[in-house]
Amino acid sequence: MPRKRSTDEGDELLARLGSLIAQARRRAELQRTQVELAVALQRGMLPRDLPTAPGLHLAVRYAPANLGLNVGGDWYDAFVMPDGRIGLSIGDVQGHNIEAAAFMGQVRAALRALASVTGDPGELLARTNDLLLSLGSDLFATCTFLRLDLATGVLESARAGHIPYVWATADGKSGVVDDEGGPPLGVEQGTRYPVSRHRLTTGGVFVLLTDGVVEGPSLDIDDGLEQVVRLAGVAAVAGLPARALAAAVIKGAASVGHEDDAAVLVVGLDGPDAAP
């Protein structure tokens, strides 16, 4: 009789374990489905093609988060504006789920749509901010928007809570464009965003980033930015293609142990005096 009870208890324990394993499998399958949906949603909202123009060099790279089921809302974009100049944006939505990926699509679409109304980067961010607030979402996004004049190399930029971008010139100079910015998009109504102006010289580059490239458990943001400055400086002096620099920067992102998406957008321009 005691053996019978022992057998019954063993069978009950096995049944409970089987039920727990089945529940765990169902949860894992649901989570995997949600992640796949978020990734597909995110990638589907990113531009398939980048603008092309004589002398313009654009390159992008993207690496997904390395932390389990997290899916971020990073994006990049480049398009021709109504006045013929090139609009460039990069940003990061708060959160790591399907809602963040969907909100990313709203921000990117808003920037493109409102660029037909105003080309000024500061006003464009202000209008996008007000529009996002009117939607009533609890999410917010950091963003940098640039407008590049291909004829002159003049580049105007505005930042909404986003990390600064990196520059380098063919004569060996490089650094971080840490100009004044405003708060993230979707936080405060009526916000204004200062505009800064720079010039993209022949053979020079600007490197736009999300924080997953330069900040993580293994590296703080200042050291991460300095790492990108060094890469950009070497690439500009050596005359490396924009795509090679973008690949080197995203490869370096692996060293930060990032728990977030990582996106890179490299912009280069050849002037009329550029070598073939």
Short mmCIF file of C-alpha atoms in Angstrom, two decimals:
data_model
loop_
_atom_site.label_atom_id
_atom_site.label_comp_id
_atom_site.label_asym_id
_atom_site.label_seq_id
_atom_site.Cartn_x
_atom_site.Cartn_y
_atom_site.Cartn_z
CA MET A 1 0.00 0.00 0.00
CA PRO A 2 2.75 2.60 0.78
CA ARG A 3 4.23 1.87 -2.64
CA LYS A 4 0.88 2.71 -4.20
CA ARG A 5 0.78 6.10 -2.50
CA SER A 6 4.36 6.78 -3.57
CA THR A 7 3.50 5.96 -7.17
CA ASP A 8 0.39 8.14 -7.10
CA GLU A 9 2.37 11.08 -5.65
CA GLY A 10 5.03 10.65 -8.32
CA ASP A 11 2.44 10.62 -11.08
CA GLU A 12 0.83 13.77 -9.66
CA LEU A 13 4.20 15.53 -9.50
CA LEU A 14 4.96 14.60 -13.10
CA ALA A 15 1.56 15.85 -14.19
CA ARG A 16 2.14 19.19 -12.45
CA LEU A 17 5.57 19.52 -14.02
CA GLY A 18 4.12 18.75 -17.43
CA SER A 19 1.45 21.41 -16.96
CA LEU A 20 4.03 24.01 -15.91
CA ILE A 21 6.23 23.17 -18.89
CA ALA A 22 3.26 23.50 -21.24
CA GLN A 23 2.35 26.89 -19.75
CA ALA A 24 5.96 28.08 -20.07
CA ARG A 25 6.03 27.00 -23.72
CA ARG A 26 2.80 28.87 -24.46
CA ARG A 27 4.13 32.04 -22.81
CA ALA A 28 7.42 31.76 -24.68
CA GLU A 29 5.59 31.27 -27.97
CA LEU A 30 3.38 34.30 -27.28
CA GLN A 31 6.39 36.44 -26.39
CA ARG A 32 8.27 35.29 -29.49
CA THR A 33 5.25 36.13 -31.64
CA GLN A 34 5.03 39.60 -30.09
CA VAL A 35 8.72 40.23 -30.68
CA GLU A 36 8.51 39.04 -34.29
CA LEU A 37 5.51 41.30 -34.86
CA ALA A 38 7.28 44.30 -33.32
CA VAL A 39 10.44 43.69 -35.36
CA ALA A 40 8.43 43.31 -38.57
CA LEU A 41 6.48 46.46 -37.74
CA GLN A 42 9.64 48.39 -37.00
CA ARG A 43 11.54 47.28 -40.09
CA GLY A 44 8.51 47.85 -42.28
CA MET A 45 8.38 51.48 -41.20
CA LEU A 46 12.03 52.21 -41.95
CA PRO A 47 12.86 53.59 -45.43
CA ARG A 48 13.74 51.00 -48.04
CA ASP A 49 15.65 53.45 -50.22
CA LEU A 50 17.77 56.51 -49.47
CA PRO A 51 17.94 59.64 -51.65
CA THR A 52 20.60 59.75 -54.33
CA ALA A 53 22.25 62.86 -55.78
CA PRO A 54 25.63 63.69 -57.31
CA GLY A 55 28.19 63.97 -54.54
CA LEU A 56 25.84 62.81 -51.76
CA HIS A 57 26.89 59.81 -49.70
CA LEU A 58 24.43 58.23 -47.27
CA ALA A 59 24.83 55.00 -45.35
CA VAL A 60 22.78 53.42 -42.57
CA ARG A 61 23.22 50.48 -40.23
CA TYR A 62 20.89 49.03 -37.63
CA ALA A 63 21.46 46.39 -34.93
CA PRO A 64 18.62 45.03 -32.75
CA ALA A 65 18.79 44.98 -28.98
CA ASN A 66 20.78 42.17 -27.41
CA LEU A 67 18.55 41.91 -24.32
CA GLY A 68 16.14 39.02 -24.70
CA LEU A 69 12.66 40.09 -25.78
CA ASN A 70 13.27 43.83 -25.93
CA VAL A 71 12.41 45.58 -29.19
CA GLY A 72 13.12 49.28 -29.31
CA GLY A 73 11.69 52.13 -31.32
CA ASP A 74 14.85 53.45 -33.00
CA TRP A 75 14.53 54.89 -36.49
CA TYR A 76 16.44 56.71 -39.21
CA ASP A 77 15.16 58.48 -42.28
CA ALA A 78 16.34 60.47 -45.29
CA PHE A 79 14.20 62.08 -47.98
CA VAL A 80 14.11 64.91 -50.50
CA MET A 81 12.24 67.96 -49.18
CA PRO A 82 9.96 70.15 -51.35
CA ASP A 83 12.72 72.76 -51.79
CA GLY A 84 15.18 70.13 -53.05
CA ARG A 85 17.22 69.96 -49.86
CA ILE A 86 17.73 66.65 -48.04
CA GLY A 87 15.88 65.97 -44.79
CA LEU A 88 17.59 63.61 -42.35
CA SER A 89 16.29 62.30 -39.05
CA ILE A 90 17.27 59.80 -36.41
CA GLY A 91 15.56 59.06 -33.12
CA ASP A 92 14.56 56.75 -30.34
CA VAL A 93 11.13 56.11 -28.80
CA GLN A 94 10.84 55.41 -25.08
CA GLY A 95 9.90 51.78 -24.43
CA HIS A 96 10.70 48.35 -25.85
CA ASN A 97 7.50 46.83 -27.17
CA ILE A 98 5.00 46.85 -30.03
CA GLU A 99 3.60 50.21 -28.87
CA ALA A 100 7.05 51.78 -29.11
CA ALA A 101 7.55 50.44 -32.63
CA ALA A 102 4.13 51.76 -33.70
CA PHE A 103 4.77 55.16 -32.11
CA MET A 104 8.08 55.30 -33.98
CA GLY A 105 6.14 55.01 -37.22
CA GLN A 106 3.87 57.88 -36.19
CA VAL A 107 6.84 60.16 -35.41
CA ARG A 108 8.62 59.37 -38.66
CA ALA A 109 5.43 59.87 -40.69
CA ALA A 110 4.69 63.15 -38.89
CA LEU A 111 8.16 64.51 -39.65
CA ARG A 112 7.81 63.66 -43.34
CA ALA A 113 4.30 65.08 -43.60
CA LEU A 114 5.07 68.32 -41.76
CA ALA A 115 8.26 68.81 -43.82
CA SER A 116 5.93 69.78 -46.68
CA VAL A 117 4.64 72.62 -44.50
CA THR A 118 7.91 73.90 -43.05
CA GLY A 119 11.51 73.04 -43.80
CA ASP A 120 13.02 74.81 -40.78
CA PRO A 121 14.29 72.01 -38.48
CA GLY A 122 13.33 73.83 -35.28
CA GLU A 123 9.82 74.63 -36.41
CA LEU A 124 9.42 71.13 -37.82
CA LEU A 125 10.25 69.56 -34.44
CA ALA A 126 7.93 72.01 -32.66
CA ARG A 127 4.99 71.16 -34.95
CA THR A 128 5.71 67.43 -34.63
CA ASN A 129 5.83 67.75 -30.86
CA ASP A 130 2.43 69.47 -30.75
CA LEU A 131 0.93 66.91 -33.12
CA LEU A 132 2.14 63.97 -31.03
CA LEU A 133 0.75 65.52 -27.86
CA SER A 134 -2.63 65.92 -29.55
CA LEU A 135 -2.71 62.14 -30.11
CA GLY A 136 -2.78 61.57 -26.36
CA SER A 137 -0.04 58.94 -26.19
CA ASP A 138 1.96 58.37 -23.01
CA LEU A 139 5.10 57.72 -25.04
CA PHE A 140 7.78 60.23 -26.06
CA ALA A 141 10.71 60.22 -28.47
CA THR A 142 14.12 61.81 -28.76
CA CYS A 143 15.08 63.01 -32.22
CA THR A 144 17.61 64.93 -34.31
CA PHE A 145 16.48 66.49 -37.60
CA LEU A 146 18.86 67.96 -40.19
CA ARG A 147 18.32 69.81 -43.45
CA LEU A 148 21.20 69.63 -45.91
CA ASP A 149 21.68 72.00 -48.86
CA LEU A 150 23.54 69.99 -51.50
CA ALA A 151 24.67 73.10 -53.40
CA THR A 152 26.39 74.80 -50.47
CA GLY A 153 26.98 72.01 -47.95
CA VAL A 154 25.16 74.08 -45.31
CA LEU A 155 23.51 71.84 -42.77
CA GLU A 156 20.87 73.07 -40.31
CA SER A 157 19.95 70.93 -37.34
CA ALA A 158 17.70 70.80 -34.28
CA ARG A 159 17.62 68.28 -31.44
CA ALA A 160 14.79 67.08 -29.23
CA GLY A 161 16.43 65.43 -26.25
CA HIS A 162 18.63 63.29 -28.50
CA ILE A 163 22.33 62.55 -28.07
CA PRO A 164 24.68 64.84 -30.04
CA TYR A 165 26.12 63.78 -33.39
CA VAL A 166 29.72 63.49 -34.56
CA TRP A 167 31.60 65.32 -37.32
CA ALA A 168 34.96 64.90 -39.07
CA THR A 169 36.75 66.67 -41.92
CA ALA A 170 39.22 65.44 -44.50
CA ASP A 171 42.01 67.58 -43.00
CA GLY A 172 42.00 65.60 -39.75
CA LYS A 173 39.65 67.57 -37.52
CA SER A 174 36.80 65.86 -35.67
CA GLY A 175 34.53 66.28 -32.69
CA VAL A 176 31.02 66.21 -31.25
CA VAL A 177 28.29 68.71 -32.23
CA ASP A 178 26.92 69.33 -28.74
CA ASP A 179 24.70 72.27 -29.61
CA GLU A 180 21.69 73.47 -27.67
CA GLY A 181 18.57 71.33 -27.94
CA GLY A 182 15.08 71.05 -26.52
CA PRO A 183 13.14 68.37 -24.61
CA PRO A 184 11.97 65.12 -26.22
CA LEU A 185 8.98 65.10 -28.53
CA GLY A 186 5.66 64.42 -26.83
CA VAL A 187 6.52 65.87 -23.42
CA GLU A 188 5.57 69.55 -23.27
CA GLN A 189 3.20 71.63 -25.39
CA GLY A 190 4.52 74.73 -27.14
CA THR A 191 8.20 73.76 -26.95
CA ARG A 192 10.71 75.56 -29.17
CA TYR A 193 13.84 73.95 -30.59
CA PRO A 194 16.95 76.05 -31.41
CA VAL A 195 18.54 75.60 -34.83
CA SER A 196 22.30 75.37 -35.32
CA ARG A 197 24.12 75.72 -38.65
CA HIS A 198 27.22 73.92 -39.87
CA ARG A 199 28.90 73.22 -43.18
CA LEU A 200 29.65 69.81 -44.58
CA THR A 201 32.94 70.23 -46.44
CA THR A 202 34.30 68.07 -49.23
CA GLY A 203 35.31 64.69 -47.86
CA GLY A 204 33.81 65.45 -44.46
CA VAL A 205 31.18 63.40 -42.65
CA PHE A 206 28.45 63.77 -40.06
CA VAL A 207 27.52 60.67 -38.05
CA LEU A 208 24.06 60.52 -36.46
CA LEU A 209 23.49 57.91 -33.76
CA THR A 210 21.06 56.47 -31.27
CA ASP A 211 22.25 55.88 -27.72
CA GLY A 212 22.48 52.10 -28.17
CA VAL A 213 25.60 52.77 -30.27
CA VAL A 214 27.54 54.62 -27.59
CA GLU A 215 26.05 53.79 -24.19
CA GLY A 216 25.67 50.52 -22.32
CA PRO A 217 26.86 48.45 -19.38
CA SER A 218 30.40 48.28 -20.76
CA LEU A 219 30.83 51.92 -21.85
CA ASP A 220 29.56 55.33 -20.77
CA ILE A 221 28.23 57.79 -23.32
CA ASP A 222 31.26 60.14 -23.31
CA ASP A 223 33.70 57.31 -24.04
CA GLY A 224 31.29 55.89 -26.60
CA LEU A 225 31.07 59.19 -28.46
CA GLU A 226 34.85 59.54 -28.35
CA GLN A 227 35.13 56.10 -29.95
CA VAL A 228 32.90 57.24 -32.83
CA VAL A 229 34.88 60.50 -33.15
CA ARG A 230 38.07 58.49 -33.65
CA LEU A 231 36.46 56.24 -36.26
CA ALA A 232 34.98 59.20 -38.14
CA GLY A 233 38.31 61.04 -38.07
CA VAL A 234 40.21 58.10 -39.52
CA ALA A 235 37.54 57.49 -42.18
CA ALA A 236 37.48 61.13 -43.32
CA VAL A 237 41.27 61.41 -43.59
CA ALA A 238 41.54 58.07 -45.39
CA GLY A 239 38.64 58.88 -47.71
CA LEU A 240 36.74 55.72 -46.78
CA PRO A 241 33.21 55.25 -48.17
CA ALA A 242 30.27 56.22 -45.95
CA ARG A 243 29.14 52.59 -45.84
CA ALA A 244 32.52 51.50 -44.46
CA LEU A 245 32.31 54.07 -41.68
CA ALA A 246 28.73 53.08 -40.84
CA ALA A 247 29.77 49.42 -40.66
CA ALA A 248 32.72 50.24 -38.38
CA VAL A 249 30.55 52.32 -36.04
CA ILE A 250 27.84 49.67 -35.70
CA LYS A 251 30.52 47.02 -35.14
CA GLY A 252 31.93 49.16 -32.34
CA ALA A 253 28.45 49.26 -30.77
CA ALA A 254 28.87 45.58 -29.87
CA SER A 255 31.58 46.57 -27.37
CA VAL A 256 29.20 48.66 -25.24
CA GLY A 257 27.06 45.63 -24.38
CA HIS A 258 24.03 47.62 -25.47
CA GLU A 259 20.59 46.66 -24.19
CA ASP A 260 18.86 48.84 -26.74
CA ASP A 261 18.59 49.06 -30.52
CA ALA A 262 21.50 50.76 -32.25
CA ALA A 263 21.10 52.88 -35.39
CA VAL A 264 23.70 54.81 -37.41
CA LEU A 265 23.24 57.31 -40.24
CA VAL A 266 26.37 58.62 -42.00
CA VAL A 267 26.20 61.69 -44.26
CA GLY A 268 29.00 62.72 -46.61
CA LEU A 269 29.23 65.22 -49.46
CA ASP A 270 31.65 65.80 -52.32
CA GLY A 271 31.98 69.35 -53.57
CA PRO A 272 32.85 70.47 -57.09
CA ASP A 273 36.54 70.43 -56.15
CA ALA A 274 36.43 66.83 -54.94
CA ALA A 275 38.81 64.32 -56.41
CA PRO A 276 37.31 61.57 -58.60
#
